[in-house]
Short mmCIF file of C-alpha atoms in Angstrom, two decimals:
data_model
loop_
_atom_site.label_atom_id
_atom_site.label_comp_id
_atom_site.label_asym_id
_atom_site.label_seq_id
_atom_site.Cartn_x
_atom_site.Cartn_y
_atom_site.Cartn_z
CA UNK A 1 0.00 0.00 0.00
CA UNK A 2 1.12 3.47 -0.78
CA UNK A 3 0.04 7.00 -0.02
CA UNK A 4 0.12 9.66 -2.70
CA UNK A 5 0.25 13.27 -1.62
CA UNK A 6 -0.07 15.70 -4.48
CA UNK A 7 0.24 19.45 -4.07
CA UNK A 8 -1.42 21.10 -7.05
CA UNK A 9 -2.85 24.39 -8.26
CA UNK A 10 -6.24 24.93 -6.65
CA UNK A 11 -8.14 25.38 -9.91
CA UNK A 12 -6.87 21.99 -11.13
CA UNK A 13 -8.56 20.06 -8.32
CA UNK A 14 -11.70 19.17 -10.26
CA UNK A 15 -9.72 18.00 -13.30
CA UNK A 16 -7.57 15.75 -11.13
CA UNK A 17 -10.56 14.34 -9.31
CA UNK A 18 -12.40 13.58 -12.57
CA UNK A 19 -9.33 11.96 -14.13
CA UNK A 20 -8.82 9.71 -11.10
CA UNK A 21 -12.50 8.78 -11.09
CA UNK A 22 -12.24 7.70 -14.71
CA UNK A 23 -9.58 5.11 -13.91
CA UNK A 24 -11.60 3.92 -10.94
CA UNK A 25 -9.70 5.57 -8.12
CA UNK A 26 -12.23 6.98 -5.76
CA UNK A 27 -11.87 8.67 -2.44
CA UNK A 28 -9.42 11.31 -1.47
CA UNK A 29 -8.76 13.86 1.24
CA UNK A 30 -8.30 17.45 0.19
CA UNK A 31 -6.82 20.32 2.15
CA UNK A 32 -6.14 23.93 1.34
CA UNK A 33 -2.47 24.61 1.95
CA UNK A 34 0.12 27.26 1.28
CA UNK A 35 3.68 26.80 0.24
CA UNK A 36 6.42 27.71 -2.10
CA UNK A 37 8.99 25.94 -4.24
CA UNK A 38 10.53 27.38 -7.35
CA UNK A 39 7.50 29.53 -8.01
CA UNK A 40 8.07 32.95 -6.59
CA UNK A 41 5.37 34.59 -4.53
CA UNK A 42 3.73 37.84 -5.46
CA UNK A 43 3.90 41.44 -4.38
CA UNK A 44 1.06 43.18 -2.55
CA UNK A 45 0.85 46.95 -2.03
CA UNK A 46 -1.05 48.59 0.84
CA UNK A 47 -0.76 52.37 1.01
CA UNK A 48 2.66 52.24 -0.51
CA UNK A 49 4.00 49.46 1.71
CA UNK A 50 5.13 46.59 -0.48
CA UNK A 51 4.82 43.09 0.90
CA UNK A 52 6.32 40.07 -0.80
CA UNK A 53 4.06 37.11 -0.17
CA UNK A 54 6.09 33.89 -0.52
CA UNK A 55 3.42 31.39 0.35
CA UNK A 56 1.17 30.64 -2.57
CA UNK A 57 -2.20 28.95 -2.03
CA UNK A 58 -2.27 25.32 -3.17
CA UNK A 59 -4.46 22.28 -2.74
CA UNK A 60 -3.08 19.06 -1.32
CA UNK A 61 -4.82 15.78 -2.13
CA UNK A 62 -4.09 12.58 -0.28
CA UNK A 63 -4.93 9.18 -1.66
CA UNK A 64 -4.27 5.73 -0.21
CA UNK A 65 -4.11 2.92 -2.74
CA UNK A 66 -2.69 -0.49 -3.62
CA UNK A 67 0.93 -0.41 -4.69
CA UNK A 68 0.25 -1.74 -8.17
CA UNK A 69 -1.93 1.23 -9.02
CA UNK A 70 0.53 3.92 -7.99
CA UNK A 71 2.35 4.39 -11.30
CA UNK A 72 -0.90 4.83 -13.19
CA UNK A 73 -2.36 7.20 -10.61
CA UNK A 74 0.75 9.40 -10.53
CA UNK A 75 0.69 9.60 -14.32
CA UNK A 76 -2.98 10.58 -14.37
CA UNK A 77 -2.54 13.24 -11.65
CA UNK A 78 0.42 14.68 -13.45
CA UNK A 79 -1.41 14.88 -16.75
CA UNK A 80 -4.48 16.46 -15.21
CA UNK A 81 -2.64 18.97 -13.01
CA UNK A 82 -0.16 20.14 -15.59
CA UNK A 83 -0.27 23.66 -17.04
CA UNK A 84 3.41 23.70 -18.12
CA UNK A 85 3.96 26.68 -15.89
CA UNK A 86 6.18 27.00 -12.87
CA UNK A 87 4.16 26.30 -9.73
CA UNK A 88 2.23 23.30 -11.03
CA UNK A 89 3.08 21.43 -7.85
CA UNK A 90 4.66 18.17 -6.70
CA UNK A 91 3.62 14.58 -6.11
CA UNK A 92 4.99 12.61 -3.15
CA UNK A 93 4.64 8.82 -2.81
CA UNK A 94 5.33 7.03 0.45
CA UNK A 95 4.78 3.53 1.87
CA UNK A 96 1.71 3.03 4.01
CA UNK A 97 2.01 0.75 7.01
CA UNK A 98 -1.56 0.18 8.05
CA UNK A 99 -5.09 1.20 7.11
CA UNK A 100 -8.22 0.73 9.22
CA UNK A 101 -11.78 1.42 8.15
CA UNK A 102 -13.43 3.06 11.13
CA UNK A 103 -16.97 1.70 10.60
CA UNK A 104 -16.16 -2.01 10.16
CA UNK A 105 -12.70 -2.42 11.56
CA UNK A 106 -11.46 -3.92 8.28
CA UNK A 107 -7.75 -3.47 7.84
CA UNK A 108 -5.17 -2.82 5.16
CA UNK A 109 -6.15 -3.64 1.54
CA UNK A 110 -9.69 -4.56 2.58
CA UNK A 111 -10.01 -1.09 4.01
CA UNK A 112 -8.83 0.80 0.93
CA UNK B 1 -36.93 80.06 12.16
CA UNK B 2 -36.81 78.69 8.68
CA UNK B 3 -38.33 75.30 8.00
CA UNK B 4 -36.15 74.61 4.93
CA UNK B 5 -33.08 75.21 7.07
CA UNK B 6 -34.47 72.94 9.76
CA UNK B 7 -35.00 70.09 7.32
CA UNK B 8 -31.59 70.67 5.77
CA UNK B 9 -29.84 70.65 9.14
CA UNK B 10 -31.78 67.57 10.27
CA UNK B 11 -30.53 65.71 7.20
CA UNK B 12 -26.98 67.05 7.54
CA UNK B 13 -26.83 66.06 11.21
CA UNK B 14 -28.02 62.55 10.40
CA UNK B 15 -25.39 62.28 7.65
CA UNK B 16 -22.61 63.16 10.09
CA UNK B 17 -23.89 60.57 12.53
CA UNK B 18 -23.71 57.99 9.73
CA UNK B 19 -20.11 59.01 9.05
CA UNK B 20 -19.08 57.48 12.37
CA UNK B 21 -20.52 54.16 11.20
CA UNK B 22 -18.67 54.65 7.90
CA UNK B 23 -15.49 55.35 9.81
CA UNK B 24 -15.90 52.13 11.80
CA UNK B 25 -16.10 50.19 8.53
CA UNK B 26 -13.28 52.15 6.86
CA UNK B 27 -10.98 51.42 9.79
CA UNK B 28 -12.49 47.99 10.49
CA UNK B 29 -11.54 46.64 7.07
CA UNK B 30 -7.99 47.91 7.44
CA UNK B 31 -7.18 45.96 10.60
CA UNK B 32 -6.67 42.23 10.84
CA UNK B 33 -9.78 40.03 11.01
CA UNK B 34 -9.30 39.48 14.74
CA UNK B 35 -9.60 43.19 15.58
CA UNK B 36 -12.48 44.61 13.54
CA UNK B 37 -14.95 44.49 16.44
CA UNK B 38 -12.57 46.42 18.69
CA UNK B 39 -12.68 49.25 16.15
CA UNK B 40 -16.48 49.16 16.02
CA UNK B 41 -16.67 49.14 19.82
CA UNK B 42 -14.43 52.21 20.07
CA UNK B 43 -16.52 54.10 17.52
CA UNK B 44 -19.68 53.20 19.44
CA UNK B 45 -18.11 54.50 22.64
CA UNK B 46 -17.46 57.81 20.90
CA UNK B 47 -21.11 58.07 19.88
CA UNK B 48 -22.51 57.02 23.25
CA UNK B 49 -20.12 58.64 25.69
CA UNK B 50 -19.66 61.92 23.85
CA UNK B 51 -23.43 62.32 23.47
CA UNK B 52 -23.83 62.10 27.23
CA UNK B 53 -21.00 64.43 28.19
CA UNK B 54 -22.14 66.82 25.46
CA UNK B 55 -25.56 67.30 27.01
CA UNK B 56 -24.14 67.41 30.54
CA UNK B 57 -21.47 70.06 30.01
CA UNK B 58 -19.71 69.70 26.65
CA UNK B 59 -22.09 71.86 24.67
CA UNK B 60 -21.84 74.58 27.28
CA UNK B 61 -18.02 74.52 27.35
CA UNK B 62 -17.94 74.94 23.57
CA UNK B 63 -20.86 77.28 22.92
CA UNK B 64 -21.50 78.98 26.26
CA UNK B 65 -20.54 82.66 26.47
CA UNK B 66 -16.84 83.14 25.97
CA UNK B 67 -14.48 83.21 28.95
CA UNK B 68 -11.09 84.80 28.12
CA UNK B 69 -11.23 83.47 24.54
CA UNK B 70 -10.44 80.03 25.91
CA UNK B 71 -13.64 78.23 26.91
CA UNK B 72 -17.40 78.63 27.07
CA UNK B 73 -19.12 79.35 30.37
CA UNK B 74 -21.76 77.26 32.10
CA UNK B 75 -24.84 78.97 30.62
CA UNK B 76 -25.93 75.77 28.91
CA UNK B 77 -24.89 73.32 31.64
CA UNK B 78 -27.29 70.34 31.61
CA UNK B 79 -28.89 71.93 28.51
CA UNK B 80 -30.25 74.82 30.55
CA UNK B 81 -31.69 77.39 28.10
CA UNK B 82 -31.30 74.95 25.19
CA UNK B 83 -34.74 74.33 23.75
CA UNK B 84 -36.89 74.42 20.66
CA UNK B 85 -36.45 78.16 20.17
CA UNK B 86 -33.44 79.44 18.28
CA UNK B 87 -30.21 79.85 20.24
CA UNK B 88 -27.52 82.54 20.08
CA UNK B 89 -25.42 80.77 17.43
CA UNK B 90 -28.11 80.23 14.78
CA UNK B 91 -31.33 82.20 14.63
CA UNK B 92 -32.90 80.09 11.89
CA UNK B 93 -33.07 76.66 13.52
CA UNK B 94 -34.04 75.31 16.95
CA UNK B 95 -31.28 75.49 19.54
CA UNK B 96 -31.48 71.74 20.13
CA UNK B 97 -30.86 71.08 16.42
CA UNK B 98 -27.75 73.30 16.46
CA UNK B 99 -26.65 71.48 19.61
CA UNK B 100 -27.12 68.08 18.00
CA UNK B 101 -25.33 69.00 14.77
CA UNK B 102 -22.32 70.16 16.78
CA UNK B 103 -22.54 67.03 18.93
CA UNK B 104 -21.88 64.85 15.88
CA UNK B 105 -18.60 66.68 15.27
CA UNK B 106 -17.58 66.19 18.88
CA UNK B 107 -18.41 62.48 18.61
CA UNK B 108 -16.57 61.73 15.37
CA UNK B 109 -13.32 63.45 16.38
CA UNK B 110 -12.12 60.99 19.05
CA UNK B 111 -13.26 58.17 16.74
CA UNK B 112 -10.79 59.41 14.12
CA UNK B 113 -7.94 59.08 16.62
CA UNK B 114 -8.57 55.35 17.12
CA UNK B 115 -6.81 54.52 13.86
CA UNK B 116 -3.46 55.44 15.38
CA UNK B 117 -3.53 52.89 18.20
CA UNK B 118 -5.73 50.30 16.51
CA UNK B 119 -5.27 46.62 17.38
CA UNK B 120 -3.58 47.13 20.75
CA UNK B 121 -5.25 49.65 23.06
CA UNK B 122 -7.10 48.61 26.22
CA UNK B 123 -10.82 49.29 25.95
CA UNK B 124 -11.13 50.74 29.46
CA UNK B 125 -8.20 53.01 28.75
CA UNK B 126 -9.88 54.14 25.55
CA UNK B 127 -13.09 55.03 27.38
CA UNK B 128 -11.23 57.13 29.95
CA UNK B 129 -9.13 58.70 27.20
CA UNK B 130 -12.22 59.69 25.20
CA UNK B 131 -13.78 61.28 28.26
CA UNK B 132 -10.66 63.27 29.18
CA UNK B 133 -9.66 64.17 25.66
CA UNK B 134 -13.11 65.46 24.70
CA UNK B 135 -13.22 67.53 27.86
CA UNK B 136 -9.73 69.01 27.86
CA UNK B 137 -8.82 69.09 24.18
CA UNK B 138 -11.84 68.99 21.89
CA UNK B 139 -14.14 71.29 23.84
CA UNK B 140 -11.60 74.12 24.25
CA UNK B 141 -10.39 73.97 20.66
CA UNK B 142 -13.92 73.82 19.24
CA UNK B 143 -14.68 76.85 21.39
CA UNK B 144 -11.63 78.71 20.09
CA UNK B 145 -12.77 78.30 16.50
CA UNK B 146 -16.56 78.14 16.53
CA UNK B 147 -17.79 79.05 19.99
CA UNK B 148 -16.61 82.66 20.16
CA UNK B 149 -13.04 81.92 21.22
CA UNK B 150 -9.83 83.59 20.11
CA UNK B 151 -9.31 81.92 16.73
CA UNK B 152 -12.79 82.66 15.39
CA UNK B 153 -12.84 86.22 16.68
CA UNK B 154 -9.49 87.24 15.21
CA UNK B 155 -10.44 85.95 11.80
CA UNK B 156 -9.06 82.42 11.49
CA UNK B 157 -11.17 80.38 9.06
CA UNK B 158 -12.22 76.77 9.53
CA UNK B 159 -15.47 76.14 7.75
CA UNK B 160 -16.25 72.56 8.76
CA UNK B 161 -13.47 71.42 11.04
CA UNK B 162 -10.11 71.07 9.31
CA UNK B 163 -8.41 72.44 12.39
CA UNK B 164 -10.88 71.50 15.12
CA UNK B 165 -11.47 67.96 13.91
CA UNK B 166 -8.79 66.74 11.53
CA UNK B 167 -5.59 68.41 12.65
CA UNK B 168 -6.63 68.13 16.26
CA UNK B 169 -7.42 64.41 16.02
CA UNK B 170 -4.26 63.71 14.03
CA UNK B 171 -2.04 65.40 16.61
CA UNK B 172 -3.70 63.33 19.33
CA UNK B 173 -3.21 60.31 17.07
CA UNK B 174 0.52 60.97 16.87
CA UNK B 175 0.63 61.34 20.65
CA UNK B 176 -1.32 58.08 20.94
CA UNK B 177 0.86 56.12 18.54
CA UNK B 178 3.90 57.19 20.57
CA UNK B 179 2.31 56.72 24.00
CA UNK B 180 0.68 53.34 23.35
CA UNK B 181 3.63 51.98 21.42
CA UNK B 182 4.00 49.74 18.42
CA UNK B 183 1.96 46.70 17.55
CA UNK B 184 3.75 43.42 18.07
CA UNK B 185 5.77 42.65 14.96
CA UNK B 186 5.49 46.12 13.40
CA UNK B 187 7.13 47.00 11.05
CA UNK B 188 8.88 43.69 10.36
CA UNK B 189 5.89 41.35 10.10
CA UNK B 190 3.36 41.74 7.36
CA UNK B 191 0.28 43.33 8.91
CA UNK B 192 -2.28 43.53 6.15
CA UNK B 193 -5.85 44.86 5.85
CA UNK B 194 -8.30 41.99 6.14
CA UNK B 195 -11.20 43.27 4.05
CA UNK B 196 -10.75 46.11 1.62
CA UNK B 197 -14.33 45.73 0.40
CA UNK B 198 -15.51 46.74 3.86
CA UNK B 199 -12.97 49.56 3.85
CA UNK B 200 -14.31 50.82 0.55
CA UNK B 201 -17.89 50.67 1.82
CA UNK B 202 -16.75 52.74 4.80
CA UNK B 203 -15.00 55.26 2.56
CA UNK B 204 -18.15 55.56 0.48
CA UNK B 205 -20.28 56.21 3.56
CA UNK B 206 -17.75 58.79 4.72
CA UNK B 207 -17.88 60.50 1.34
CA UNK B 208 -21.68 60.66 1.42
CA UNK B 209 -21.71 61.78 5.04
CA UNK B 210 -19.17 64.46 4.28
CA UNK B 211 -21.76 66.24 2.15
CA UNK B 212 -23.75 66.80 5.34
CA UNK B 213 -20.61 67.55 7.34
CA UNK B 214 -19.40 70.32 5.02
CA UNK B 215 -22.67 71.68 3.62
CA UNK B 216 -24.36 71.54 7.01
CA UNK B 217 -21.62 73.73 8.42
CA UNK B 218 -23.30 76.62 6.58
CA UNK B 219 -26.10 76.09 9.14
CA UNK B 220 -28.65 76.99 6.46
CA UNK B 221 -29.92 75.71 3.11
CA UNK B 222 -28.25 78.43 1.09
CA UNK B 223 -25.71 79.06 -1.64
CA UNK B 224 -22.68 78.71 0.62
CA UNK B 225 -23.95 75.28 1.69
CA UNK B 226 -24.28 74.21 -1.93
CA UNK B 227 -20.82 75.59 -2.68
CA UNK B 228 -19.49 73.36 0.08
CA UNK B 229 -21.44 70.41 -1.35
CA UNK B 230 -20.00 71.03 -4.82
CA UNK B 231 -16.36 71.57 -3.88
CA UNK B 232 -16.44 68.54 -1.56
CA UNK B 233 -17.21 66.31 -4.52
CA UNK B 234 -14.52 67.96 -6.65
CA UNK B 235 -11.72 67.72 -4.08
CA UNK B 236 -12.50 64.11 -3.16
CA UNK B 237 -12.52 63.03 -6.80
CA UNK B 238 -9.31 64.87 -7.64
CA UNK B 239 -7.50 63.51 -4.62
CA UNK B 240 -8.59 59.91 -5.29
CA UNK B 241 -7.15 60.16 -8.79
CA UNK B 242 -3.93 61.90 -7.82
CA UNK B 243 -3.20 59.40 -5.01
CA UNK B 244 -3.86 56.54 -7.42
CA UNK B 245 -1.66 58.10 -10.09
CA UNK B 246 1.36 58.63 -7.88
CA UNK B 247 1.02 55.16 -6.36
CA UNK B 248 0.69 53.62 -9.81
CA UNK B 249 3.83 55.41 -10.95
CA UNK B 250 5.89 54.41 -7.92
CA UNK B 251 4.61 50.92 -7.09
CA UNK B 252 3.40 49.80 -10.49
CA UNK B 253 -0.25 49.16 -9.60
CA UNK B 254 -3.29 51.41 -9.09
CA UNK B 255 -4.78 50.10 -5.84
CA UNK B 256 -8.34 50.39 -4.59
CA UNK B 257 -7.02 51.21 -1.13
CA UNK B 258 -5.13 54.06 -2.76
CA UNK B 259 -8.29 55.34 -4.44
CA UNK B 260 -10.24 55.15 -1.18
CA UNK B 261 -7.45 56.73 0.88
CA UNK B 262 -7.03 59.48 -1.68
CA UNK B 263 -10.74 60.25 -1.59
CA UNK B 264 -10.67 60.57 2.19
CA UNK B 265 -7.54 62.75 2.02
CA UNK B 266 -9.34 65.06 -0.41
CA UNK B 267 -12.40 65.21 1.82
CA UNK B 268 -10.21 66.12 4.77
CA UNK B 269 -8.33 68.81 2.84
CA UNK B 270 -11.44 70.53 1.51
CA UNK B 271 -13.16 70.55 4.92
CA UNK B 272 -11.83 73.87 6.27
CA UNK B 273 -12.02 75.49 2.82
CA UNK B 274 -15.37 74.18 1.62
CA UNK B 275 -17.41 77.28 2.49
CA UNK B 276 -14.79 79.71 1.25
CA UNK B 277 -13.31 78.45 -2.04
CA UNK B 278 -14.71 77.93 -5.52
CA UNK B 279 -14.52 74.92 -7.83
CA UNK B 280 -11.08 75.28 -9.43
CA UNK B 281 -9.17 76.01 -6.22
CA UNK B 282 -11.00 72.94 -4.85
CA UNK B 283 -9.69 70.89 -7.74
CA UNK B 284 -6.16 72.01 -6.93
CA UNK B 285 -6.66 71.38 -3.21
CA UNK B 286 -7.75 67.83 -4.03
CA UNK B 287 -4.97 67.09 -6.50
CA UNK B 288 -2.30 68.25 -4.07
CA UNK B 289 -3.90 66.44 -1.12
CA UNK B 290 -3.70 63.05 -2.84
CA UNK B 291 0.00 63.43 -3.60
CA UNK B 292 1.09 65.00 -0.32
CA UNK B 293 -0.85 62.52 1.84
CA UNK B 294 0.48 59.59 -0.18
CA UNK B 295 4.03 60.66 0.60
CA UNK B 296 3.13 61.47 4.21
CA UNK B 297 2.21 57.80 4.78
CA UNK B 298 5.93 57.05 4.47
CA UNK B 299 6.77 59.23 7.48
CA UNK B 300 5.80 56.60 10.04
CA UNK B 301 8.32 54.12 8.71
CA UNK B 302 11.04 56.76 8.76
CA UNK B 303 10.28 58.06 12.24
CA UNK B 304 9.26 54.66 13.67
CA UNK B 305 5.84 55.46 15.10
CA UNK B 306 3.11 52.92 14.46
CA UNK B 307 0.24 55.15 13.34
CA UNK B 308 -1.51 52.00 12.22
CA UNK B 309 -4.19 53.43 9.95
CA UNK B 310 -2.36 56.62 8.90
CA UNK B 311 -4.38 59.18 10.83
CA UNK B 312 -1.38 61.53 10.88
CA UNK B 313 -0.73 61.26 7.15
CA UNK B 314 -4.33 61.62 6.01
CA UNK B 315 -6.05 63.76 8.64
CA UNK B 316 -3.02 65.63 9.90
CA UNK B 317 -1.15 66.40 6.71
CA UNK B 318 -4.36 66.60 4.66
CA UNK B 319 -5.98 68.83 7.28
CA UNK B 320 -2.97 71.10 7.51
CA UNK B 321 -2.80 71.45 3.74
CA UNK B 322 -6.52 72.31 3.70
CA UNK B 323 -6.15 74.88 6.47
CA UNK B 324 -3.25 76.57 4.71
CA UNK B 325 -5.00 76.32 1.33
CA UNK B 326 -7.93 78.15 2.90
CA UNK B 327 -5.48 80.98 3.58
CA UNK B 328 -4.48 80.88 -0.09
CA UNK B 329 -7.76 80.42 -1.93
CA UNK B 330 -10.55 81.79 0.29
CA UNK B 331 -12.63 84.38 -1.48
CA UNK B 332 -15.24 86.87 -0.35
CA UNK B 333 -17.03 86.24 -3.62
CA UNK B 334 -17.78 82.71 -2.46
CA UNK B 335 -18.65 83.70 1.08
CA UNK B 336 -19.03 87.33 2.16
CA UNK B 337 -18.74 86.37 5.81
CA UNK B 338 -15.33 84.74 5.18
CA UNK B 339 -12.23 86.53 3.98
CA UNK B 340 -9.99 86.84 0.94
CA UNK B 341 -6.91 84.65 0.87
CA UNK B 342 -3.38 85.27 -0.35
CA UNK B 343 -4.24 84.76 -4.02
CA UNK B 344 -7.08 87.25 -3.68
CA UNK B 345 -4.82 89.94 -2.36
CA UNK B 346 -4.87 89.29 1.37
CA UNK B 347 -1.67 87.60 2.59
CA UNK B 348 -2.58 88.19 6.24
CA UNK B 349 -5.17 85.38 6.18
CA UNK B 350 -2.45 82.89 5.30
CA UNK B 351 -0.36 84.05 8.26
CA UNK B 352 -3.38 83.79 10.57
CA UNK B 353 -4.08 80.24 9.35
CA UNK B 354 -0.45 79.28 9.91
CA UNK B 355 -0.34 80.71 13.42
CA UNK B 356 -3.73 79.36 14.51
CA UNK B 357 -2.95 75.86 13.39
CA UNK B 358 0.47 75.92 14.99
CA UNK B 359 -1.20 76.90 18.27
CA UNK B 360 -3.76 74.10 17.96
CA UNK B 361 -1.01 71.58 17.20
CA UNK B 362 1.03 72.60 20.23
CA UNK B 363 -1.94 72.65 22.61
CA UNK B 364 -3.38 69.37 21.34
CA UNK B 365 0.00 67.61 21.46
CA UNK B 366 0.86 68.67 25.00
CA UNK B 367 -2.54 68.02 26.53
CA UNK B 368 -3.02 64.76 24.63
CA UNK B 369 0.35 63.46 25.85
CA UNK B 370 -0.57 64.40 29.41
CA UNK B 371 -3.92 62.61 29.09
CA UNK B 372 -2.27 59.47 27.70
CA UNK B 373 0.19 59.58 30.60
CA UNK B 374 -2.63 59.87 33.16
CA UNK B 375 -4.56 57.02 31.56
CA UNK B 376 -1.38 54.95 31.45
CA UNK B 377 -0.84 55.49 35.18
CA UNK B 378 -4.43 54.75 36.13
CA UNK B 379 -5.26 51.85 33.81
CA UNK B 380 -2.38 51.15 31.42
CA UNK B 381 -2.70 51.82 27.71
CA UNK B 382 -1.73 48.61 26.00
CA UNK B 383 -3.14 45.10 26.18
CA UNK B 384 -0.87 42.20 27.13
CA UNK B 385 1.10 40.45 24.35
CA UNK B 386 -1.17 37.40 24.78
CA UNK B 387 -4.29 39.53 24.31
CA UNK B 388 -2.75 41.23 21.33
CA UNK B 389 -1.88 37.88 19.74
CA UNK B 390 -5.35 36.49 20.28
CA UNK B 391 -6.89 39.65 18.91
CA UNK B 392 -8.81 42.32 20.80
CA UNK B 393 -12.17 41.01 19.59
CA UNK B 394 -11.91 37.79 21.54
CA UNK B 395 -9.70 38.97 24.38
CA UNK B 396 -11.47 42.26 25.19
CA UNK B 397 -14.97 41.79 23.83
CA UNK B 398 -15.46 38.01 24.04
CA UNK B 399 -16.67 37.64 20.47
CA UNK B 400 -15.38 37.16 16.96
CA UNK B 401 -16.51 38.93 13.82
CA UNK B 402 -16.08 35.83 11.68
CA UNK B 403 -17.04 32.32 12.69
#
C-alpha cells in the first residue's frame, strides 16, 4: 500500500478528481495549503507598503491505494494537473504501514 | 426660524452621525480580522459617551458665552436654556438642532484618533481617554474656533473642522501612537488589511456623510452650503485620482485602497475650505492632497511610530494642507462672511491660518500626551502580548466577527 500526496494548483482540483474517477480511483482527502517551491510569490501593495508574499495557495490531495496502481495514478494526476507553468506542484509517494476502516474495523487492503 | 433650514440641518446632522458608522467600517476593514470588532466598539463609545458628556457640560463649554477666549461658560450646563427656540449661534433653527449638529462633530473626532492605536489599546483606557480628551482638548479647541473663542474672533477660518477635527485628532493620534507603542511585529511582520471591500464601503459612507458635514456647516440651506457640497465632490474626486496616479507610478499598480485613501484625504483637505473656495481652487486642493498625503504615509516608517491606519498622514497632513490652502484660496465672492486669501490679495489670512494651526497643534500635542500619561498610570494603555496575539475582539470583547 502506498500514499500519494499531491500538491497542485487549486483550480486543477476538479480536473484531477475527474481523471482519477475515470480510472476507478475513488476517495481522497483534500486540504487547502500554502507553500512555495521554485514559483516565486507575489507582491502586494497597501498604502505604498510593499509586501512580498512567498506562500502561494495550493491544494493538497491525499490518496491511499494499492501499490500496483501507484504508477498509473501518478501519471494521471500529473497529466491532469499540468499547465506547463512554474508552480504546477509536486507529487509525493510514500509507503503506508496500516489502514483501518473506522466503521467495520477492516484493515489494510480490505479497508482501501 | 426657517423650516427649509431645519429640514436641511436635520438631514446634515443625520449624515454626520452615519459618518461614524462609515469610519468604523473604513478602519475595520484595514485591521486584521481578529480586531475589527474592537474598532467598532471604540466608535460606538465615541457616539454614546460623547453624546452624554455633550448634554451634561460639553455643549456649554464649547458654545456657552466666551471666557477669556479660551472656553465657554456654564450657561448651557445640563442643557439649561437649550430648547426648541433658536439659540444665540443660529437664529434660523431650533437650539437643540444646532446642539445636535455640533454634537456629531464632537463624537466623530475621538473616533478618528482610534486609527493610530488600533489593534492594541485597552478598551477601558480608551473610554477614559475619550472622556478626558473630549473635555480638555476637543471642547476648548472647538470653542476657540466656533464658539466665540480667540481663533474665530481674530479671523481664522475653519469652515467645517479642518483644524478642530482633523488636525486636532491627528495630533492626538501621533501622541497616541507614541504613547501606546507599536503593535507586536510592526514593522517587520506583514500586517495587512483583512477586508478592503468593507474599507471601501466605509470610505463611500464617509464620502456621502461628508456632504452633510461640510454643507451643514453653513447652518442653512443656502448658496454657501451648496458651494461646500459642490467643492467637496470635486476635491475628493481629484484627490482619489492623484493618489492613485502617484502610487501607480511608484509601485506599479493602481490600488483600490489608494483610491479610497485618496478620496478621504481630499475630503479632509477641503473641509476647512469648503465654504470659502470655488470649484477650481478645490480641484487644486484635491490634487495636491492626494500626492502630499500619499508621501506622508511614508513618514511613520522613517520616524518609527506605528500610526496603524495613517491618521497623521491623512487627517493631519491633509488637514494642515486644507487649512493653509484656505489661507491661499478663500474668497469673499464665495462667502461674504469669510475673507480673501493670499491669491485674492490678502496675505494676512495665510499668516493667521499658519499661526492658529500651529497653536492648535502645540496645545493638542501637549494636553493629549498628558492625558495618555494619566490614563497609562491609572489603567495602562496597552493590552498584554497574549491579548494582542489572540486579537482584541476575543480577548477584550469576548466575540469574533467571523465564525
